[in-house]
CSV table of N, CA and C and ligand atoms in Angstrom, one decimal:
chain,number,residue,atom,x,y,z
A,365,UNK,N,-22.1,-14.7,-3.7
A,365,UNK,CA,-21.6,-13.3,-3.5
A,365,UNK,C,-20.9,-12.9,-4.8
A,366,UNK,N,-20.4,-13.9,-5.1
A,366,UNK,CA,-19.2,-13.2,-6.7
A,366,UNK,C,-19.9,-12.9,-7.7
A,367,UNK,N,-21.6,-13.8,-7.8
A,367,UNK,CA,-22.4,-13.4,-9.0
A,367,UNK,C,-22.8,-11.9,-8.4
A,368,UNK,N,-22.9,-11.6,-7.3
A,368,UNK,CA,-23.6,-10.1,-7.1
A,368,UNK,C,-22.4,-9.5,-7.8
A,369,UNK,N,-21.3,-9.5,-7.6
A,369,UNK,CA,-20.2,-8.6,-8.3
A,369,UNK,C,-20.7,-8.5,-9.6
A,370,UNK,N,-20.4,-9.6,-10.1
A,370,UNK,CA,-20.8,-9.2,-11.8
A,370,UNK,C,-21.8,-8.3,-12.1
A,371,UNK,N,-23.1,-9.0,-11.5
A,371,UNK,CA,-24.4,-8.1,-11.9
A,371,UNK,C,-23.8,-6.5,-11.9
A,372,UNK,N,-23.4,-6.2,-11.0
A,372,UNK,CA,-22.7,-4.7,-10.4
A,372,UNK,C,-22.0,-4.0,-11.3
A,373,UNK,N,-21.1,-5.0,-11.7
A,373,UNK,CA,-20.5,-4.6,-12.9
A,373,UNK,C,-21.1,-3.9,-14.1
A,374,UNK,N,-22.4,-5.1,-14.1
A,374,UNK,CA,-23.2,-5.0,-15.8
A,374,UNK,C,-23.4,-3.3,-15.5
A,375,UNK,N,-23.9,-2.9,-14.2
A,375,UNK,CA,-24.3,-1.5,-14.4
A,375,UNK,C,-23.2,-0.7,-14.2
A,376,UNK,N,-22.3,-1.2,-13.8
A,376,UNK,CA,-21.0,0.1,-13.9
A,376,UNK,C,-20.4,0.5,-15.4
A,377,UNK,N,-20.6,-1.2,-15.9
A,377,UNK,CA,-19.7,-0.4,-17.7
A,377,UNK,C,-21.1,0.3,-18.4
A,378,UNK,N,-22.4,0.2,-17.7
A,378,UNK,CA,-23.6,0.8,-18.5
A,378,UNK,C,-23.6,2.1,-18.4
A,379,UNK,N,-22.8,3.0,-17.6
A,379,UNK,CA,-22.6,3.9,-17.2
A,379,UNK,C,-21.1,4.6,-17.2
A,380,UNK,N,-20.0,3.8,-17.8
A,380,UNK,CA,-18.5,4.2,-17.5
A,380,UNK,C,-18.5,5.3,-18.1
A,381,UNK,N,-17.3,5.9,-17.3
A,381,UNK,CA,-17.7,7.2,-17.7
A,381,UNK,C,-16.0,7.7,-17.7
A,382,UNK,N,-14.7,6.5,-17.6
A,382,UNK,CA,-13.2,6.3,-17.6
A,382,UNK,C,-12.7,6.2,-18.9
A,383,UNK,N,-13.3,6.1,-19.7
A,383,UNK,CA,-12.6,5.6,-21.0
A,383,UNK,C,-11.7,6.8,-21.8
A,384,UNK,N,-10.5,6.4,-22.3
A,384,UNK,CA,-9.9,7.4,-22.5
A,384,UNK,C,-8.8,8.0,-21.6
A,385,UNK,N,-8.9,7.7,-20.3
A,385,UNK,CA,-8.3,8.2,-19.4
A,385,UNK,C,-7.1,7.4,-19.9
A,386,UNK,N,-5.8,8.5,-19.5
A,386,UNK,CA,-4.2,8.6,-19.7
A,386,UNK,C,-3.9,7.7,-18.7
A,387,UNK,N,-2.6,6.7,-19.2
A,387,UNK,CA,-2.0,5.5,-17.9
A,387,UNK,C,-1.7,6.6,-17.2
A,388,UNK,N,-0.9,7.3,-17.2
A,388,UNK,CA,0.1,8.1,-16.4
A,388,UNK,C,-0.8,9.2,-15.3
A,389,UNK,N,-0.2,8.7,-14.5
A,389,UNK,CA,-0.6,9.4,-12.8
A,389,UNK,C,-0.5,10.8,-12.9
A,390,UNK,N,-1.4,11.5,-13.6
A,390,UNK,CA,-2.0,13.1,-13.1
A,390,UNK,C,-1.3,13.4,-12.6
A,391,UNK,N,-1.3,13.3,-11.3
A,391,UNK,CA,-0.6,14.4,-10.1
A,391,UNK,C,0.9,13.5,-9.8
A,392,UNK,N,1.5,12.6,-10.4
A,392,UNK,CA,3.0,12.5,-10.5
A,392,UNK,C,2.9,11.5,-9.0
A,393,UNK,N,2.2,10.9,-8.3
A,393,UNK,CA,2.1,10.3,-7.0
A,393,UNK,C,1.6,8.8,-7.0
A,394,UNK,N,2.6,8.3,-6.8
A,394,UNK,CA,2.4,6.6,-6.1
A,394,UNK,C,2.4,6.7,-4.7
A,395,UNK,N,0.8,5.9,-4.0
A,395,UNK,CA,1.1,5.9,-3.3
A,395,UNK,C,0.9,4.6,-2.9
A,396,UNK,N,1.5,3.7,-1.4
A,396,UNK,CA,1.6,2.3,-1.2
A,396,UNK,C,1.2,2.5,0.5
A,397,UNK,N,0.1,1.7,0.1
A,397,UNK,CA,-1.0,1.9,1.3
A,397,UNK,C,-1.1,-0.1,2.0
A,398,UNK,N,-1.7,0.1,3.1
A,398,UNK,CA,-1.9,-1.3,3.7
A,398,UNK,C,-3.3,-1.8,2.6
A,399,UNK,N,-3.5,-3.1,2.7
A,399,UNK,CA,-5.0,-4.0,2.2
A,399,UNK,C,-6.1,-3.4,3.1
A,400,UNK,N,-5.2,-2.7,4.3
A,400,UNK,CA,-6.8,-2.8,5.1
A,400,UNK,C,-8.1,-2.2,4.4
A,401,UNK,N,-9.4,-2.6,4.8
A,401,UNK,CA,-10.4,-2.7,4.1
A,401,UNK,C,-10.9,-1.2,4.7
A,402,UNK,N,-10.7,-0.6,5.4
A,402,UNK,CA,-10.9,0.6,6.2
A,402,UNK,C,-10.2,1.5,5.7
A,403,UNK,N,-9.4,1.2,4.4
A,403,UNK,CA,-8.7,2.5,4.2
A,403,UNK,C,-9.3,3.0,2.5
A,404,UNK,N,-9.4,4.1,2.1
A,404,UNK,CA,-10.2,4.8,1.0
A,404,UNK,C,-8.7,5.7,0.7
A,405,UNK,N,-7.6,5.1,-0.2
A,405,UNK,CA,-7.2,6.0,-0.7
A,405,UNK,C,-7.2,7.0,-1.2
A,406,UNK,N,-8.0,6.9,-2.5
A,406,UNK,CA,-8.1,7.7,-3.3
A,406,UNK,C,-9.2,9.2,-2.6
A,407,UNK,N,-10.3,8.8,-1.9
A,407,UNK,CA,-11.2,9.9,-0.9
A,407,UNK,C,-10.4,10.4,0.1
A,408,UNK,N,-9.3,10.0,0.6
A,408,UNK,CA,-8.8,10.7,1.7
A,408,UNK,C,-7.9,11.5,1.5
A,409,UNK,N,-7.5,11.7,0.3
A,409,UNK,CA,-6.6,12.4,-0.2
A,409,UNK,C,-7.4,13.2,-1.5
A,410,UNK,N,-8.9,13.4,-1.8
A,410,UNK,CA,-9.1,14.3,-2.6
A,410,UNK,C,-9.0,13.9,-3.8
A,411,UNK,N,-8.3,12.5,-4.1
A,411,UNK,CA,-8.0,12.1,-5.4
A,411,UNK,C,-9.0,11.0,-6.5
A,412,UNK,N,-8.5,11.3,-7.9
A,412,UNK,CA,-9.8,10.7,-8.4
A,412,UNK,C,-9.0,9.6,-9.6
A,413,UNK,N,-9.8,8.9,-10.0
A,413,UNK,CA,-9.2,7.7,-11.1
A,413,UNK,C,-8.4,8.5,-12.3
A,414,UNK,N,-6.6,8.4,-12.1
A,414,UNK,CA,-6.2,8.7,-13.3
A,414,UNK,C,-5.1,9.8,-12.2
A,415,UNK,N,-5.5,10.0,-11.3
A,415,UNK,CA,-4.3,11.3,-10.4
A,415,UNK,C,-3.1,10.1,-9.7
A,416,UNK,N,-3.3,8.3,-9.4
A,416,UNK,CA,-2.1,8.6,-8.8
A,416,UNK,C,-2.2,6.7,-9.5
A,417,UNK,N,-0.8,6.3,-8.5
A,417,UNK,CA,-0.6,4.7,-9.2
A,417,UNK,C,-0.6,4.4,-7.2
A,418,UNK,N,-1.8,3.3,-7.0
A,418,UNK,CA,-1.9,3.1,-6.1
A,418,UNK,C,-1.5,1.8,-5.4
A,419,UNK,N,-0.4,1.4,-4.7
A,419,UNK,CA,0.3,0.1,-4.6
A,419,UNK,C,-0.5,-0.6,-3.0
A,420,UNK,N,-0.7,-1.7,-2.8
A,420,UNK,CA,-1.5,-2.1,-1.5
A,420,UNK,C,-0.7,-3.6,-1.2
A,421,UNK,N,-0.6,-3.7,-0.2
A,421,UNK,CA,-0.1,-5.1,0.8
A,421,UNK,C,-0.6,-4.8,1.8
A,422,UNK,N,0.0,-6.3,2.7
A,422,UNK,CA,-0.5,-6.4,4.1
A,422,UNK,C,0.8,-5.7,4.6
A,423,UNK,N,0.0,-4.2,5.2
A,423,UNK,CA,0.8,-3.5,6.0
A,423,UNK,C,1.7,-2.3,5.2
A,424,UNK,N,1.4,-2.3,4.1
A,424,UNK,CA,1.7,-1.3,3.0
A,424,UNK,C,3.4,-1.2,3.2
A,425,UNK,N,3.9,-2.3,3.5
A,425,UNK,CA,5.5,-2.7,3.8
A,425,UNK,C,6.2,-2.5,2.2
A,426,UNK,N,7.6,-2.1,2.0
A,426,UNK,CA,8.6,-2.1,1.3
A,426,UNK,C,9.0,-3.7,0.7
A,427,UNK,N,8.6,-3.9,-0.5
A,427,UNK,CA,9.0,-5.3,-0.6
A,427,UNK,C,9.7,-5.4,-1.9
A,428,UNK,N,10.4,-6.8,-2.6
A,428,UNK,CA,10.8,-6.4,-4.1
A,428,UNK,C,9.6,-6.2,-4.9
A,429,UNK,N,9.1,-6.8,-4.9
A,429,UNK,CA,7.7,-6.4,-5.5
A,429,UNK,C,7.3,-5.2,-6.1
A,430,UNK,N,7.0,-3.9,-4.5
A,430,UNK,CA,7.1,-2.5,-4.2
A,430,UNK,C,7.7,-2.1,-5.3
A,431,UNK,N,9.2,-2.1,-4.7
A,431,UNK,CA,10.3,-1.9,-5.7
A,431,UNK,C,10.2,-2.1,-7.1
A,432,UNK,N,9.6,-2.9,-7.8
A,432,UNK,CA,9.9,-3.5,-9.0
A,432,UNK,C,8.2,-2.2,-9.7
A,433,UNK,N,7.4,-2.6,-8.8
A,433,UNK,CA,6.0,-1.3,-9.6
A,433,UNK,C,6.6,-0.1,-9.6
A,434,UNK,N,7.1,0.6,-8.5
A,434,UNK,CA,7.9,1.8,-8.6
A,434,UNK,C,8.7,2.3,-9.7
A,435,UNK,N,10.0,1.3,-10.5
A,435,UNK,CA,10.6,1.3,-10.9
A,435,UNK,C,10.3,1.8,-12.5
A,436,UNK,N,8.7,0.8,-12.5
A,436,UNK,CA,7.7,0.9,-13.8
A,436,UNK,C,6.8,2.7,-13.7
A,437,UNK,N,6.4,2.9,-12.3
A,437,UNK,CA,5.7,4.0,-11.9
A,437,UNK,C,6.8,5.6,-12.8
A,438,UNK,N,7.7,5.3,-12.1
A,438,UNK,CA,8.8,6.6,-12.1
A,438,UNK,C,9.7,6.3,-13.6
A,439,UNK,N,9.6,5.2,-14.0
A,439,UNK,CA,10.9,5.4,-15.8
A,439,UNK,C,9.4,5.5,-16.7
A,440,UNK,N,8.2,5.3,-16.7
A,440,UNK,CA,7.1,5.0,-17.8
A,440,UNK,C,5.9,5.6,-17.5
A,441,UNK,N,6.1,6.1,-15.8
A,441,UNK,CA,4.2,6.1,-15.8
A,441,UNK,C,3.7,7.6,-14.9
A,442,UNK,N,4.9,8.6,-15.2
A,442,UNK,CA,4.8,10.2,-14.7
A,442,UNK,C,5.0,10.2,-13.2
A,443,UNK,N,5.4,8.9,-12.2
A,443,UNK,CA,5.6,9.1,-10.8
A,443,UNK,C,7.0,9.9,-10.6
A,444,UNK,N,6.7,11.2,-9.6
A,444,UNK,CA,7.6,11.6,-9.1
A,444,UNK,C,7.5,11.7,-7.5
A,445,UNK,N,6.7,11.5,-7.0
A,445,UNK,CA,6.7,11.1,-5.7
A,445,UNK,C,5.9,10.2,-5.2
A,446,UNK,N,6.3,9.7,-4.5
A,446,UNK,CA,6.0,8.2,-3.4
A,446,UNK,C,5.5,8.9,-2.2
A,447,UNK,N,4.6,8.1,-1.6
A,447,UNK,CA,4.0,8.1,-0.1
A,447,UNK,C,4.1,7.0,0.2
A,448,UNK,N,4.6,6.6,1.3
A,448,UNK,CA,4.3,4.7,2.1
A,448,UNK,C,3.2,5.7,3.4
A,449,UNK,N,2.2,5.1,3.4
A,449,UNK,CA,1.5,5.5,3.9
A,449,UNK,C,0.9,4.0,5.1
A,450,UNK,N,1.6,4.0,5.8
A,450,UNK,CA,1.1,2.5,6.9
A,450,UNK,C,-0.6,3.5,7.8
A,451,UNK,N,-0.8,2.8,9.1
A,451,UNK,CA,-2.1,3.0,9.5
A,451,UNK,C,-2.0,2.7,10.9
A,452,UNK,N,-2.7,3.6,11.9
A,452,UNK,CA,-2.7,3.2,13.5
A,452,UNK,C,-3.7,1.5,13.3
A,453,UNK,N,-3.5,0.9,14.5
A,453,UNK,CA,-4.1,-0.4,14.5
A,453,UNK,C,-4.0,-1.2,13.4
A,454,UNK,N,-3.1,-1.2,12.7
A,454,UNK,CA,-2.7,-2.5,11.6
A,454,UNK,C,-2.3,-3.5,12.0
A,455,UNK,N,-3.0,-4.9,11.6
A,455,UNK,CA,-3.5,-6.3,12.7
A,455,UNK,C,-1.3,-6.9,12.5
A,456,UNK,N,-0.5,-6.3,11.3
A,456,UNK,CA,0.3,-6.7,11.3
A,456,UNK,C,1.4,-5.9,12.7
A,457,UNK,N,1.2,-4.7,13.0
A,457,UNK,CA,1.6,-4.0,14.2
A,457,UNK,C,0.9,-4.8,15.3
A,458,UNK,N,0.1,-5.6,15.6
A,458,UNK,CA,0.0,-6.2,16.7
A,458,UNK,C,0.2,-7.7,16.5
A,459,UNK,N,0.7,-8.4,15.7
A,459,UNK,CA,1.5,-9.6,16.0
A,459,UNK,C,3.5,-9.7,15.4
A,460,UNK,N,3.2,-11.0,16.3
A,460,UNK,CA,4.7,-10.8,15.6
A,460,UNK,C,4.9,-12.2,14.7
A,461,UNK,N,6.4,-11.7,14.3
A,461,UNK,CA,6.6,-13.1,13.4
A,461,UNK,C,6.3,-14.1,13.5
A,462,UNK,N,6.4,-14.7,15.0
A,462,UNK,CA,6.5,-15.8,15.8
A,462,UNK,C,4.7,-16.2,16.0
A,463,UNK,N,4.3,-15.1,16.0
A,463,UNK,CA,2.9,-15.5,16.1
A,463,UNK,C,1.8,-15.3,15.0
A,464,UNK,N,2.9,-15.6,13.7
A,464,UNK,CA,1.8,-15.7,12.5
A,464,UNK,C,2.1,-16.8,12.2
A,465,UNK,N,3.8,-17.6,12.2
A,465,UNK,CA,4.2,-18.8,12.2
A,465,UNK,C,3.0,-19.8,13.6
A,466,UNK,N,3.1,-19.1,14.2
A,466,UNK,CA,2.5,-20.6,15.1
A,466,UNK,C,1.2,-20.4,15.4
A,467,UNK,N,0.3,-19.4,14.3
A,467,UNK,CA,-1.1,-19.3,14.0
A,467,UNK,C,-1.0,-20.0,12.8
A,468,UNK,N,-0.4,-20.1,12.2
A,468,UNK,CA,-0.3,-20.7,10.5
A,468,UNK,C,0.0,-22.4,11.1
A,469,UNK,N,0.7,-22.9,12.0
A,469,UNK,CA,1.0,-24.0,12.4
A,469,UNK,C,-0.2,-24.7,13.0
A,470,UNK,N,-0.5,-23.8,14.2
A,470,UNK,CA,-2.2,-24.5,14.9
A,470,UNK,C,-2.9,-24.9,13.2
A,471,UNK,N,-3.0,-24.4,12.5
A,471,UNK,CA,-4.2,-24.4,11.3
A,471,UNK,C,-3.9,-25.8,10.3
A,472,UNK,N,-2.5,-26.1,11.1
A,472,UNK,CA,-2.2,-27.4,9.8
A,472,UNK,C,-1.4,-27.2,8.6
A,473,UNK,N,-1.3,-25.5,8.7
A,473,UNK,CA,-0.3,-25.0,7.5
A,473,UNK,C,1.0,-24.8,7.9
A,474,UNK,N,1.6,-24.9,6.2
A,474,UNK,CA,3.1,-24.6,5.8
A,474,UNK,C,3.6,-23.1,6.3
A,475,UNK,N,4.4,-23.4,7.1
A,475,UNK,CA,5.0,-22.2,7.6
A,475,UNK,C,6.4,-21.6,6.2
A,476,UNK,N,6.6,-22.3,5.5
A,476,UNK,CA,7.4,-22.0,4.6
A,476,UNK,C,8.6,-21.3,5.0
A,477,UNK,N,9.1,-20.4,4.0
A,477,UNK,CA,10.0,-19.3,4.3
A,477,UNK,C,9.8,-17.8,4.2
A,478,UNK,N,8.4,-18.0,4.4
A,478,UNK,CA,7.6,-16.4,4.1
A,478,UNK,C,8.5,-15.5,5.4
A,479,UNK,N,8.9,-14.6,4.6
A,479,UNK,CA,8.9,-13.5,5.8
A,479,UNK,C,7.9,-12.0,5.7
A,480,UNK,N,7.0,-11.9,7.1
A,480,UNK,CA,5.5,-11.4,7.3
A,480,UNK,C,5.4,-10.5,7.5
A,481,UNK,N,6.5,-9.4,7.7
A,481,UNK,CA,6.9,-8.4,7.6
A,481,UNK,C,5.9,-7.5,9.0
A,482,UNK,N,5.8,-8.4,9.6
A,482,UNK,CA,5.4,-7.5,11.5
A,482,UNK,C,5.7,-6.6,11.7
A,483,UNK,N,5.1,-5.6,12.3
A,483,UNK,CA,5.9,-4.5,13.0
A,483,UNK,C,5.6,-4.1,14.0
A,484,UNK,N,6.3,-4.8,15.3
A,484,UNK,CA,5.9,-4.4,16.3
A,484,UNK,C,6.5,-2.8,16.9
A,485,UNK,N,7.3,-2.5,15.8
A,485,UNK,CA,7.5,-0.7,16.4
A,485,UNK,C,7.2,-0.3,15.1
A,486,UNK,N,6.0,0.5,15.2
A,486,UNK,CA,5.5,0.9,13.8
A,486,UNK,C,6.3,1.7,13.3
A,487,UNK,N,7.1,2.9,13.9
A,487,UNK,CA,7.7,4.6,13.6
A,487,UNK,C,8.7,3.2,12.7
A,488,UNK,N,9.6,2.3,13.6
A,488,UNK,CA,10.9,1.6,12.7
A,488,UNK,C,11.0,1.3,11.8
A,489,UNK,N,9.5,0.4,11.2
A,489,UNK,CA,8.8,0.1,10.2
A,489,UNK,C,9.0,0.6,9.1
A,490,UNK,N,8.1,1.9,9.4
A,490,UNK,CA,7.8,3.1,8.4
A,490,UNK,C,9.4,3.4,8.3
A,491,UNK,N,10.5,4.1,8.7
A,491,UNK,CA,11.3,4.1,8.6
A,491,UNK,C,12.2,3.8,7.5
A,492,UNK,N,12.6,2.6,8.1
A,492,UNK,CA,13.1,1.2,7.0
A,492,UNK,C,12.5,1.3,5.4
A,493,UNK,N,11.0,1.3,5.4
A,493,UNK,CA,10.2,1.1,4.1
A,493,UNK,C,10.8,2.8,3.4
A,494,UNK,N,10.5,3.6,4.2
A,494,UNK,CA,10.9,4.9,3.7
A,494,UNK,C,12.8,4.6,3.2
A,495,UNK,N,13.3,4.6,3.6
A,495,UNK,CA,14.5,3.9,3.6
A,495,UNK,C,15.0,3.4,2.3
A,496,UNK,N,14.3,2.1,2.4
A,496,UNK,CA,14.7,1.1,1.0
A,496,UNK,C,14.2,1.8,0.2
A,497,UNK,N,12.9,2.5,-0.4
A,497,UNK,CA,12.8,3.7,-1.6
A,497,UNK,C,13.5,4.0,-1.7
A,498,UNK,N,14.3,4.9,-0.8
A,498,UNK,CA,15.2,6.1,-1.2
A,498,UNK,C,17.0,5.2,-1.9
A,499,UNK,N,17.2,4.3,-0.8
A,499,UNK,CA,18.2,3.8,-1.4
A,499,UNK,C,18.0,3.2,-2.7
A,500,UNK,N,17.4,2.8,-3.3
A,500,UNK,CA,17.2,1.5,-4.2
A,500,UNK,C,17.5,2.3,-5.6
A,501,UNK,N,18.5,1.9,-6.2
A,501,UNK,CA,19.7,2.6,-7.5
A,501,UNK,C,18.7,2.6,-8.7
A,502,UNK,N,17.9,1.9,-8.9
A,502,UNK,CA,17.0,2.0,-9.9
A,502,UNK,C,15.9,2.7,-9.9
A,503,UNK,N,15.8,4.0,-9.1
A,503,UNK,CA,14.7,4.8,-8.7
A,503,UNK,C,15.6,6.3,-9.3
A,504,UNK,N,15.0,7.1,-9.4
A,504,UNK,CA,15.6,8.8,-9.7
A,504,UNK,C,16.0,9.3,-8.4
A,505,UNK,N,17.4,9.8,-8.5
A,505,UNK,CA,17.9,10.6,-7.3
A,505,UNK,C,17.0,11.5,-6.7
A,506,UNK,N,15.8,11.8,-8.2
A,506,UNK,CA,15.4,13.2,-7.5
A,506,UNK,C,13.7,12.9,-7.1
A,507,UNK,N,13.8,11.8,-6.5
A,507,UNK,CA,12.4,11.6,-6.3
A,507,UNK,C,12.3,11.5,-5.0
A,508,UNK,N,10.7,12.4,-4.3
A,508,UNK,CA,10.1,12.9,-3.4
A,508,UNK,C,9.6,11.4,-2.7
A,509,UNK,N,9.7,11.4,-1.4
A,509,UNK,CA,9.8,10.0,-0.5
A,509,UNK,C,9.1,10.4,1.1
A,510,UNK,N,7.8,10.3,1.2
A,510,UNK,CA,7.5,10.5,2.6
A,510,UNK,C,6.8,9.2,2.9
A,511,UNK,N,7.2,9.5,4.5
A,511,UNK,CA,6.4,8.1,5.1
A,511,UNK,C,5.0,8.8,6.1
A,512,UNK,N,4.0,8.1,5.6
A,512,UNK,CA,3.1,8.9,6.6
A,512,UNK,C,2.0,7.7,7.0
A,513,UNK,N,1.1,8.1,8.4
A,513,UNK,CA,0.4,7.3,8.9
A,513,UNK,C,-1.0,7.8,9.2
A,514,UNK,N,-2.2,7.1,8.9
A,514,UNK,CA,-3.4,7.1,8.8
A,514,UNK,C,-4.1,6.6,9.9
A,515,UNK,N,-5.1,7.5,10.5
A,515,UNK,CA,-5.2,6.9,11.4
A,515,UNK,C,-6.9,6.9,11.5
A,516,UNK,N,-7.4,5.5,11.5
A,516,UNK,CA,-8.2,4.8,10.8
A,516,UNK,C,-9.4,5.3,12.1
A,517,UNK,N,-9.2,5.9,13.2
A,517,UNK,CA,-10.3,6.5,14.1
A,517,UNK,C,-10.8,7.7,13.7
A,518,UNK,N,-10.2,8.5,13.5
A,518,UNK,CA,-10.9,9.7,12.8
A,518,UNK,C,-10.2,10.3,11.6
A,519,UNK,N,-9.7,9.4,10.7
A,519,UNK,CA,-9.5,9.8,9.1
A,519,UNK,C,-8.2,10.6,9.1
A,520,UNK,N,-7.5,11.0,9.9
A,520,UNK,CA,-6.5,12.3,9.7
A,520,UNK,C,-5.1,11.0,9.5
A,521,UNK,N,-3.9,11.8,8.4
A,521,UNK,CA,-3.0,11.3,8.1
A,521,UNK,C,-1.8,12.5,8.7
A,522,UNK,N,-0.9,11.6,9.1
A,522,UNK,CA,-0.2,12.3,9.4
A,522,UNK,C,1.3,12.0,9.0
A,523,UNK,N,2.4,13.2,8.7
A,523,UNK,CA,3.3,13.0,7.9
A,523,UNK,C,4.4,12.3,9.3
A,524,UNK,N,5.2,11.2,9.5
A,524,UNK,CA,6.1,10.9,10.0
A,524,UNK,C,7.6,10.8,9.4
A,525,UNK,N,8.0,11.2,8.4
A,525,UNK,CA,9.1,11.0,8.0
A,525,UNK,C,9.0,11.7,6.3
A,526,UNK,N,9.6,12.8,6.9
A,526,UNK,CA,9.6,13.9,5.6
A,526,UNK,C,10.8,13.7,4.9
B,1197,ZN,ZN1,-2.9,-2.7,7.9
């Protein structure tokens, strides 16, 4: 499967048609979306390679990590506004901590000190993530912060925390 990638490739740079394009995010927008494989950032928002800096995890959760691309986004790379944009049916909204620990355990694996960032109340979630942006001192006072949710049945996003 990974050689079909390549081949794929050979025709995509035979054709690129990106070169030249500016680091800095067009339209001023980071957004931090879940891994899920169902979600098309950039088409669902109208947007095209070069309009925004697009951040992904399991569960599009607030992490240092988050924090630390943001930090790069907004002092170097033209972001003035953030979206956390989570998603209806996110596999991490339906388990909990307890039962990623003792699904990782059945399997023979190290449960470590990971924390999995579950959410079994999604709004609180979103919240929180919305939250730690806004507080975190190494961000611009004057930066634009919504939390919003996608909802992976019929494509419509919706703003939860303006
Ligand atoms: Zn998800």
């Amino acid at each position: 499967m990974l050689e079909e990638l390549l081949d794929a490739n050979k025709e995509y740079a035979g054709k690129f048609a990106l070169a030249g394009l500016a680091p800095r995010a067009a339209k001023g927008l980071a957004l931090l979306t879940c891994m899920d494989s169902r979600i098309e950032p950039l088409a669902m928002l109208s947007l095209k390679p070069g309009d925004a800096k697009i951040l992904r995890n399991a569960g599009g959760r607030v992490t240092p990590d988050v924090l630390r691309s943001l930090v790069f986004a907004t002092s170097f790379l033209g972001v003035d506004s953030v979206v956390v944009m989570q998603h209806t049916k996110c596999a991490l909204s339906q388990l909990s901590e307890l039962d990623v620990e003792s699904h990782l355990r059945s399997a023979g694996l190290e449960v470590g000190d990971w924390e999995f960032l579950t959410m079994e109340v999604p709004d609180e979630a979103l919240a929180s993530d919305v939250e730690a942006i806004r507080s975190c001192l190494s961000l611009p006072p004057g930066l634009t912060v919504q939390g919003w949710r996608y909802d992976v049945d019929d494509g419509s996003v919706a703003q939860i925390i303006l």
